[in-house]
Short mmCIF file of C-alpha atoms in Angstrom, two decimals:
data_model
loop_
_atom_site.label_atom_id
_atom_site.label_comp_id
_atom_site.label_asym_id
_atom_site.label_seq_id
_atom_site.Cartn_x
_atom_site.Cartn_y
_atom_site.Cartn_z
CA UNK A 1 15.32 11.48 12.29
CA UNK A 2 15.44 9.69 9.21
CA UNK A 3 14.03 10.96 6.55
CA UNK A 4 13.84 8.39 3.45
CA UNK A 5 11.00 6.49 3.25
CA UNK A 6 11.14 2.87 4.39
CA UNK A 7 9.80 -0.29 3.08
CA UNK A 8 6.45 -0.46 4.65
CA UNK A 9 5.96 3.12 3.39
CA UNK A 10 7.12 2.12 -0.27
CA UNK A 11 4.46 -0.46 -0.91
CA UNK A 12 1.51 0.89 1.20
CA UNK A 13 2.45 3.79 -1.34
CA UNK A 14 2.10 1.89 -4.31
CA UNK A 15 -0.76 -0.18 -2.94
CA UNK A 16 -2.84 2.84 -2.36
CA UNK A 17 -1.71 4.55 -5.73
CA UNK A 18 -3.21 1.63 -7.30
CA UNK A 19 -6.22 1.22 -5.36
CA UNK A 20 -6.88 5.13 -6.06
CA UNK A 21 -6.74 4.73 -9.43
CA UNK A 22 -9.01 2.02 -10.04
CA UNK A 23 -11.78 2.14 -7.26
CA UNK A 24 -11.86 5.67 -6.55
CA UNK A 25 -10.47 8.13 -9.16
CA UNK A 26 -13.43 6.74 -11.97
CA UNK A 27 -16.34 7.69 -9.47
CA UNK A 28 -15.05 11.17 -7.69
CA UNK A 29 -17.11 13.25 -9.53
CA UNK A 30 -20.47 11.31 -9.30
CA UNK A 31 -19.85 10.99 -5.65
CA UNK A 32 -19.47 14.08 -5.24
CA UNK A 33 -22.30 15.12 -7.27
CA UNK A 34 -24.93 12.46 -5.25
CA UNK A 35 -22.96 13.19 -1.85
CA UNK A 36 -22.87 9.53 -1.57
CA UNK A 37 -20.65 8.26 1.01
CA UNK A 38 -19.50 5.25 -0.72
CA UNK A 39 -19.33 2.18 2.33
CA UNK A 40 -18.93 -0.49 0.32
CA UNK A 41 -15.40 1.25 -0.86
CA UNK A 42 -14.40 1.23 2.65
CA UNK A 43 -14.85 -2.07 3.12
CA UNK A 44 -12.38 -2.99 0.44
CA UNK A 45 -10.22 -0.84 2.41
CA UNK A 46 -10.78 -2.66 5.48
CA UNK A 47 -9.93 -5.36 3.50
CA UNK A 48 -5.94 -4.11 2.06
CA UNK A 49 -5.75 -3.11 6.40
CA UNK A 50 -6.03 0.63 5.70
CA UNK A 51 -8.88 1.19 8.18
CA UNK A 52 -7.10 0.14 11.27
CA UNK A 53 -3.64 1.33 10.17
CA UNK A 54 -2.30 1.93 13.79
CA UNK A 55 -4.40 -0.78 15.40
CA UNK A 56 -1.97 -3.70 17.03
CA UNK A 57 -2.09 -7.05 14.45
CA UNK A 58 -3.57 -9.19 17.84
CA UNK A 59 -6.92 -6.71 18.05
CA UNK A 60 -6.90 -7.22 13.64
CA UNK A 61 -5.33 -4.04 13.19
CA UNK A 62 -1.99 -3.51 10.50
CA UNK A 63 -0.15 -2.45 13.54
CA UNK A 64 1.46 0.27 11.28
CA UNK A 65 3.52 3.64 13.35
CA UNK A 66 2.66 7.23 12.04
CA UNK A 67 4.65 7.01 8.95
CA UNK A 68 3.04 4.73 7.24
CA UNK A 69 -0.29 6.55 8.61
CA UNK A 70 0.78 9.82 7.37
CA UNK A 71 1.13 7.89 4.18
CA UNK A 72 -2.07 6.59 3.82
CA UNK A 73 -3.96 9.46 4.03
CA UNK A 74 -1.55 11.50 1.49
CA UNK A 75 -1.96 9.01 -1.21
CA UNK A 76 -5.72 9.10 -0.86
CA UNK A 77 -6.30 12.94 -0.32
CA UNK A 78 -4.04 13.11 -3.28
CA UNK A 79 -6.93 11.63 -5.44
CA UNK A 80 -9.68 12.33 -3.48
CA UNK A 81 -10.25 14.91 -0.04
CA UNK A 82 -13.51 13.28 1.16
CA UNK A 83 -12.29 9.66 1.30
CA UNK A 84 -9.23 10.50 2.91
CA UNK A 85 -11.35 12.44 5.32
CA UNK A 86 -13.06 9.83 6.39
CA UNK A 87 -10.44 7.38 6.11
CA UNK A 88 -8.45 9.83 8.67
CA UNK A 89 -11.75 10.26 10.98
CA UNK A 90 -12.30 6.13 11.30
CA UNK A 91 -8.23 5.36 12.17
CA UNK A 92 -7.81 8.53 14.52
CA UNK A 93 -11.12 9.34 16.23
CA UNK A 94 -13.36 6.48 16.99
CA UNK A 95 -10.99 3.70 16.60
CA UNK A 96 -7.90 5.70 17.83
CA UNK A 97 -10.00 7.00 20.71
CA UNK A 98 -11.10 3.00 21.31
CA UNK A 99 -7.08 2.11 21.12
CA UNK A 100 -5.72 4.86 23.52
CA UNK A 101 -8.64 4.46 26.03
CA UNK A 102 -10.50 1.31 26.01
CA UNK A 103 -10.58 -1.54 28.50
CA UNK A 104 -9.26 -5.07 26.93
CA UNK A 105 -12.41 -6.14 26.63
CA UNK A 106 -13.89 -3.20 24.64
CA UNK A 107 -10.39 -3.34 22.99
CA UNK A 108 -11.37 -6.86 21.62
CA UNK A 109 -14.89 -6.32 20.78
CA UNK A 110 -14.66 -3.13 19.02
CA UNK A 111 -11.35 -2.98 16.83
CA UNK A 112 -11.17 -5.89 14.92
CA UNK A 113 -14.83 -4.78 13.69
CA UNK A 114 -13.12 -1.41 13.16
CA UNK A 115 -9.85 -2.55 11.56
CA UNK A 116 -11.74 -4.51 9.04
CA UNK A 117 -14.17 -2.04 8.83
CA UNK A 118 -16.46 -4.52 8.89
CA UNK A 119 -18.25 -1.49 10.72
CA UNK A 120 -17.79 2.18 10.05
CA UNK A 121 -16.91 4.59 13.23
CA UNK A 122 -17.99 7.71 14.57
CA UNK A 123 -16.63 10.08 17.05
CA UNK A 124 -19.23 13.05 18.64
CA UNK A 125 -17.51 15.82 20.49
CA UNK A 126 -18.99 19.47 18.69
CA UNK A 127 -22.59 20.59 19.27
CA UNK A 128 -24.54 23.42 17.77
CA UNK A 129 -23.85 25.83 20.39
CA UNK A 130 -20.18 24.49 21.10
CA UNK A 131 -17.47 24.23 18.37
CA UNK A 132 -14.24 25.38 19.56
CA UNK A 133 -15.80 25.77 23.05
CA UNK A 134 -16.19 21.86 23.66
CA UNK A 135 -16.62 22.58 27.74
CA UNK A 136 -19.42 24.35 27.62
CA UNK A 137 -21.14 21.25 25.65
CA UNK A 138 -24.93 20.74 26.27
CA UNK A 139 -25.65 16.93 26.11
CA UNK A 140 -25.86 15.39 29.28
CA UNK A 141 -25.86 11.92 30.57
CA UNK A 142 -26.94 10.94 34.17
CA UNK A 143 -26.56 7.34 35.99
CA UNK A 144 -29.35 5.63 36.63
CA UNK A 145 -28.87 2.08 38.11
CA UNK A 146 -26.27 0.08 36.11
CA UNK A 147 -27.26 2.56 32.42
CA UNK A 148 -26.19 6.08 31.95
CA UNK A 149 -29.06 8.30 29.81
CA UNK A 150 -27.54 10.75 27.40
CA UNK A 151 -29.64 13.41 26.24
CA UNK A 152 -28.51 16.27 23.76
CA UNK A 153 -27.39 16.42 20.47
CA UNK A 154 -23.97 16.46 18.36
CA UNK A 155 -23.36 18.53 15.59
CA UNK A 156 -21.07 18.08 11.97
CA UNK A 157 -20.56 14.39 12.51
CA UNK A 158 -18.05 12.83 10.22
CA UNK A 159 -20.28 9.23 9.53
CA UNK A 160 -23.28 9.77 11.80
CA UNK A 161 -25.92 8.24 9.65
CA UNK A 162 -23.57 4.99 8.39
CA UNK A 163 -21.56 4.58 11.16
CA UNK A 164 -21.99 1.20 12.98
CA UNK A 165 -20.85 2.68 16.27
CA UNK A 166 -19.90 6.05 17.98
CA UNK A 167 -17.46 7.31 20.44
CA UNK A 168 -19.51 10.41 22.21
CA UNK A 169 -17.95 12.74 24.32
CA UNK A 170 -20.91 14.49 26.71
CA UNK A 171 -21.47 16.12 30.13
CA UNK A 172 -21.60 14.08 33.19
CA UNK A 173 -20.78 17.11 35.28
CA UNK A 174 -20.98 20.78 35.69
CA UNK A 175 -20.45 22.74 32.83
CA UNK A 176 -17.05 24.31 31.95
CA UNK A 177 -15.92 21.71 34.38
CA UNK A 178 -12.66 19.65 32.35
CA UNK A 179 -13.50 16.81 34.77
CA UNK A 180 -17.15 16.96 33.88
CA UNK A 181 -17.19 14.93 30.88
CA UNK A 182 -17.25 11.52 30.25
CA UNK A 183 -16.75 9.01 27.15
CA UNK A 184 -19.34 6.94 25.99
CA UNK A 185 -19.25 4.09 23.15
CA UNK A 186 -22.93 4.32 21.51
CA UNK A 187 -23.55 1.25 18.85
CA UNK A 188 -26.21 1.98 16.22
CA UNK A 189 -29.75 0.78 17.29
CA UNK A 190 -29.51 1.70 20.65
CA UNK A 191 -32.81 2.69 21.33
CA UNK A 192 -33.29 6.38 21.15
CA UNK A 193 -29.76 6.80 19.38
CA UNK A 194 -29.98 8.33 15.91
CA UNK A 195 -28.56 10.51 13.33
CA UNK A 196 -29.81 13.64 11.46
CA UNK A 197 -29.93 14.90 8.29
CA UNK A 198 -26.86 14.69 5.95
CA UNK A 199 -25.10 18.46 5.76
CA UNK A 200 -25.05 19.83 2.17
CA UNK A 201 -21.83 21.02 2.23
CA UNK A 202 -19.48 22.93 0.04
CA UNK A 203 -16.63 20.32 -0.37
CA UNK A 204 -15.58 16.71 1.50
CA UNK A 205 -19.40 16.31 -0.17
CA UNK A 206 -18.46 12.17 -0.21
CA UNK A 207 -17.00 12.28 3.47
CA UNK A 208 -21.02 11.90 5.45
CA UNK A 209 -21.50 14.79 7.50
CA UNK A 210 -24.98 14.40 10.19
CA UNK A 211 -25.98 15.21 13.43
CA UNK A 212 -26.18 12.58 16.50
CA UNK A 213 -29.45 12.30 18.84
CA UNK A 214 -29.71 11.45 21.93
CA UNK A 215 -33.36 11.23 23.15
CA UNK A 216 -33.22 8.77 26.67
CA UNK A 217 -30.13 6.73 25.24
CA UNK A 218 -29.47 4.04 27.97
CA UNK A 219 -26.04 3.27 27.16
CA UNK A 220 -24.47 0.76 29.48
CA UNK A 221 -22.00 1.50 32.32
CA UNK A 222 -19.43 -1.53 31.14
CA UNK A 223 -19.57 1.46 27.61
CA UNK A 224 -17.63 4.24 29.24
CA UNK A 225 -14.21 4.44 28.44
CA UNK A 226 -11.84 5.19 31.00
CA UNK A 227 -13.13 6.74 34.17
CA UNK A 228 -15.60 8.57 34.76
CA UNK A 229 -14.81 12.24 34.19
CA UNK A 230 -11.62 11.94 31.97
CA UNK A 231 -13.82 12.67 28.67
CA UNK A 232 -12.65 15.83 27.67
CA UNK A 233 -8.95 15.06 28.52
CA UNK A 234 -9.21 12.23 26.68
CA UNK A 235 -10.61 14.20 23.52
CA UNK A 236 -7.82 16.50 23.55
CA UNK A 237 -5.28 14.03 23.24
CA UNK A 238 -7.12 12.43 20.82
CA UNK A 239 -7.16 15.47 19.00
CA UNK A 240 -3.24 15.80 18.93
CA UNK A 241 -3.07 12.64 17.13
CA UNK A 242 -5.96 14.08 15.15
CA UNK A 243 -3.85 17.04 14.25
CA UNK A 244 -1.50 14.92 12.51
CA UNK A 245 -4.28 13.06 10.53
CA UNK A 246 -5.42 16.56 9.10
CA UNK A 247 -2.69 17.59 8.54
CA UNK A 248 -1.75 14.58 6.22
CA UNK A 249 -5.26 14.91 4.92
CA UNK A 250 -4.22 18.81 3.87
CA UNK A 251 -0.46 17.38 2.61
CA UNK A 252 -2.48 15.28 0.00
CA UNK A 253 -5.07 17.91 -1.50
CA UNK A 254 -1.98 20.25 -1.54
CA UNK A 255 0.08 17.49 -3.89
CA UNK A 256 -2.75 16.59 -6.05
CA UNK A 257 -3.49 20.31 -6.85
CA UNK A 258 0.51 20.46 -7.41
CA UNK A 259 0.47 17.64 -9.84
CA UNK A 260 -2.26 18.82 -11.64
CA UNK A 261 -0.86 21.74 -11.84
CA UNK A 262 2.45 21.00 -13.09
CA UNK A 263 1.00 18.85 -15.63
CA UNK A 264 -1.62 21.64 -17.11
CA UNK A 265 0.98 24.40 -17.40
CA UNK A 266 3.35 22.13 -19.55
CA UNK A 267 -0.06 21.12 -21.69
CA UNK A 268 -1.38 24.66 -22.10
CA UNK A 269 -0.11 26.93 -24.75
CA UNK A 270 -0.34 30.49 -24.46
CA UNK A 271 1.81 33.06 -27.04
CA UNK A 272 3.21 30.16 -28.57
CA UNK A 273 4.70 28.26 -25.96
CA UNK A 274 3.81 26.08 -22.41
CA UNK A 275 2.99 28.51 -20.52
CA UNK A 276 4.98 27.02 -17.75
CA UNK A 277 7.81 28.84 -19.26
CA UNK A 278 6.43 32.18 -18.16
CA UNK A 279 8.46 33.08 -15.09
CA UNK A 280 4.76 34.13 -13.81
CA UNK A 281 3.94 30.14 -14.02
CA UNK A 282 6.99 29.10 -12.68
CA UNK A 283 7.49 30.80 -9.78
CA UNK A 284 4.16 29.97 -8.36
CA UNK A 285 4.79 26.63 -8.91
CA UNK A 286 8.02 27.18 -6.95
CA UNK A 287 6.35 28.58 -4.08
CA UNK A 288 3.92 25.78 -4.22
CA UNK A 289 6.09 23.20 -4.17
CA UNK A 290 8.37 24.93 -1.06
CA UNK A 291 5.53 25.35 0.69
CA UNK A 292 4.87 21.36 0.60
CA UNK A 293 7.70 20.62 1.21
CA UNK A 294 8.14 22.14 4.64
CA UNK A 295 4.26 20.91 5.62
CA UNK A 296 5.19 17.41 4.74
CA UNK A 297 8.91 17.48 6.76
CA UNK A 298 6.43 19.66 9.95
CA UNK A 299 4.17 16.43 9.87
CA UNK A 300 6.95 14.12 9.44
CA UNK A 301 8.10 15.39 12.79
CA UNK A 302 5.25 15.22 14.59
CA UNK A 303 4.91 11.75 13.51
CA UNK A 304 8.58 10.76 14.95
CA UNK A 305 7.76 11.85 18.26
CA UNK A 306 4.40 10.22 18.38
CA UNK A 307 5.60 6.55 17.22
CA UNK A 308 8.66 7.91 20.22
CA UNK A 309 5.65 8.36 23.15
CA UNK A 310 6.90 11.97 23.25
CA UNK A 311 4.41 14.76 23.44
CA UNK A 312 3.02 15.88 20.11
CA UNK A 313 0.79 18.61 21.65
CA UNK A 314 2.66 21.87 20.00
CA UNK A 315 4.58 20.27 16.68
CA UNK A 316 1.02 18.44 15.81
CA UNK A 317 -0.80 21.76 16.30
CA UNK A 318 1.95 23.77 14.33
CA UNK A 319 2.09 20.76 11.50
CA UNK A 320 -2.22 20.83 11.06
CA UNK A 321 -2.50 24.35 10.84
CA UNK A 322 0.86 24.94 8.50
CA UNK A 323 -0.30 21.99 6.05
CA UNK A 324 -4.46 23.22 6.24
CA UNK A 325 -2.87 26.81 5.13
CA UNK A 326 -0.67 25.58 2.58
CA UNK A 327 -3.47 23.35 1.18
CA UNK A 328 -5.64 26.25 0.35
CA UNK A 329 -3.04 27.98 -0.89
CA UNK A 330 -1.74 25.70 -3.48
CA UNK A 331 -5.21 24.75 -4.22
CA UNK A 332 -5.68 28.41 -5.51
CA UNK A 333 -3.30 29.11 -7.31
CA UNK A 334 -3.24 25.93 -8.77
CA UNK A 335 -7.06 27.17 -9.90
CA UNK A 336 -5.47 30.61 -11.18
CA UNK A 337 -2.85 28.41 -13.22
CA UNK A 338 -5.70 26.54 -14.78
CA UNK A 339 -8.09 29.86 -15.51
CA UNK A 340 -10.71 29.49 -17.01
CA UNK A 341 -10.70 25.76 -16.75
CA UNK A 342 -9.86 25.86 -13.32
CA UNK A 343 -13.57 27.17 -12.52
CA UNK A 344 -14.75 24.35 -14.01
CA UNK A 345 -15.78 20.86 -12.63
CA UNK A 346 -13.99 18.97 -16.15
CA UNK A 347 -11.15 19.83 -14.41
CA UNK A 348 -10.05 18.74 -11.03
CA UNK A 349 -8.57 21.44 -9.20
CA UNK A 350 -12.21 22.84 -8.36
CA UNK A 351 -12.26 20.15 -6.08
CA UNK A 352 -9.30 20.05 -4.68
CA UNK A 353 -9.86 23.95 -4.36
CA UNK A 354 -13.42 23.34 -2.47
CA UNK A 355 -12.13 20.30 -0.24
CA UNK A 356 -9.36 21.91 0.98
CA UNK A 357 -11.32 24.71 3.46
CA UNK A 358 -11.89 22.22 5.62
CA UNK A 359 -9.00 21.27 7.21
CA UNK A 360 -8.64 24.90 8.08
CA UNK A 361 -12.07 24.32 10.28
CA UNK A 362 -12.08 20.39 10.95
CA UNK A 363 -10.36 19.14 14.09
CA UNK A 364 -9.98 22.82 15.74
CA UNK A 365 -9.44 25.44 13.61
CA UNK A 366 -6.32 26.89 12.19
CA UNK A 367 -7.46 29.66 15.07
CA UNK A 368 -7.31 27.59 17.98
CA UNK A 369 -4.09 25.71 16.85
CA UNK A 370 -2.83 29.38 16.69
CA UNK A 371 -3.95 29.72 20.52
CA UNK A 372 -2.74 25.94 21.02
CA UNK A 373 1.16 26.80 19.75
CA UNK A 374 1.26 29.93 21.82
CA UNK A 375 0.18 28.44 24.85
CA UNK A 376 2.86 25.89 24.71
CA UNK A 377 5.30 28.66 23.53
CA UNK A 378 4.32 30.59 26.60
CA UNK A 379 4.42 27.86 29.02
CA UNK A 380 6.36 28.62 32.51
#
């Protein structure tokens, strides 16, 4: 594998940087504040081709590979946790799901809407009563003449209330049954399709977090994806891909909380001196920067054997959960290295520090990737 970055990489870099800078690094705080999930700044990222980063150029997409995609979501997360969030959940969930699963026609109708993000996706697999245990999901949707009617509920739904359509994973089966589930595409205004109220949540407070309702949704037969059955299957390899988006999501926080870091302790004088001179400074910031290091090279693997078709399902797992960890690590002690003024929100490790908990939870939890890894490990 090679590991320097190439051109595309370069100047999506730089594009981003840029981009960061002026549209989104002046308004973190007050989005943050509001919890205002900011759609028309992800429409000007539809517009640079950074919402449909994987989709093929002939369905509108940038028909970028998972280096480019990995950098994407770095260079935002490095600024700010809840748009890269969401900016991870649009490429790899609904649209990704859309992309790995959908017929050519919904191929044509629904990504170059969701490339240009010229409408915002959603993707509904966790309910109140199932999190990590997605089989033993509730909602239910039953055939009736050329419609299937979904009824049930989702639960901490990245986009529920803005997004424009919704990939929905739900029962069609018995439950506990992996063959039981089916994949639906839902489009806002459906008639008894709806989402909740917005989570107040401790961090990601810009990335929209809701509930979906299903209450008699007719949802056409010609809007499954795939066959009939194949829903949870097709969630979990959605999910692998997912892994990688999280993970890249967690590689970002960790590097902004780094930088910031780096640059307070050569700013802050303490006895008469930086105090990154203090071997206590230092060598956290050593560890820190180790630690990154081996998340980003963990994810940079799992990326070569994705854009190779290879399987993904253990290095993905190992790369989320390693990079989530690592996040919340570096976003700590980059707190401890600011004191004081790391407790407070004039700084911006407190955010860093708060978004970072959730790619230990988000996308299975640094638990289940445990159980994911040692499953494969175990394999006969």
């Amino acid at each position: 594998m090679d590991f320097s970055k190439n051109e595309n990489q370069k100047m999506i870099a730089q594009m981003v940087r840029d981009f960061a800078e002026k549209e989104i690094r002046p308004n973190i705080m007050k989005w943050d504040e509001a919890q205002e999930f900011p759609v028309p700044l992800f429409k000007k990222l539809g517009a640079l081709g950074l919402m449909g980063v994987l989709v093929p150029q002939e369905y509108g997409g940038s028909g970028f590979g998972y280096f480019e995609y990995i950098t994407v979501v770095d260079e935002i997360s490095q600024v700010c946790g809840s748009i890269g969030l969401s900016v991870a959940a649009h490429n790899s969930l609904c649209t990704g799901h859309i992309l790995a699963f959908g017929n050519e026609e919904q191929k044509r109708k629904y990504l170059p809407k969701l490339a240009s993000a010229e409408w915002i996706g959603a993707w509904g697999l966790t309910e109140q009563g199932t999190g990590s245990d997605a089989g033993g999901m509730a909602t239910t949707a039953v055939l009736d003449g050329d419609h299937w009617v979904i009824n049930g509920s989702k639960n901490f739904i990245t986009h529920a209330i803005s997004g424009d359509v919704a990939v929905v994973i739900v029962r069609t089966g018995e439950k506990g049954d992996s063959r039981g589930m089916t994949a639906f595409i839902v489009e806002k205004g459906t008639p008894g399709f709806s989402g909740g109220k917005k989570e107040d949540k401790l961090g990601m407070r810009a990335s929209e977090t809701a509930g979906l309702f299903f209450d008699n949704c007719r949802v056409p037969i010609g809007n499954v994806l795939g066959n009939v059955g194949e829903g949870f299957i097709q969630a979990m390899k959605v999910l692998d891909g997912g892994r990688i988006s999280i993970g890249s999501l967690g590689l970002g926080i960790a590097k902004g909380a780094m930088k910031a870091a780096v640059k307070y302790s050569k700013e802050r004088e303490q006895f008469g001196q930086p105090i990154s001179k203090f071997q206590a400074i230092a060598f956290k910031l050593a560890d820190m920067e180790t630690e990154i290091e081996a998340a980003e090279l963990l994810l940079y693997k799992a990326a070569d054997l994705k854009n190779n078709g290879q399987s993904v399902v253990k290095i993905s797992a190992m790369a989320k959960y390693y990079s989530s960890e690592v996040a919340c690590k570096v976003a700590n002690e980059a707190v401890q290295i600011f004191g004081g003024y790391g407790y407070t929100k004039e700084y911006p490790v407190e955010k860093f520090y708060r978004d970072c908990k959730l790619c230990t939870i988000g996308e299975g939890t640094s638990e289940i990737q445990k159980l994911v890894i040692s499953r494969e490990i175990l394999r006969d």
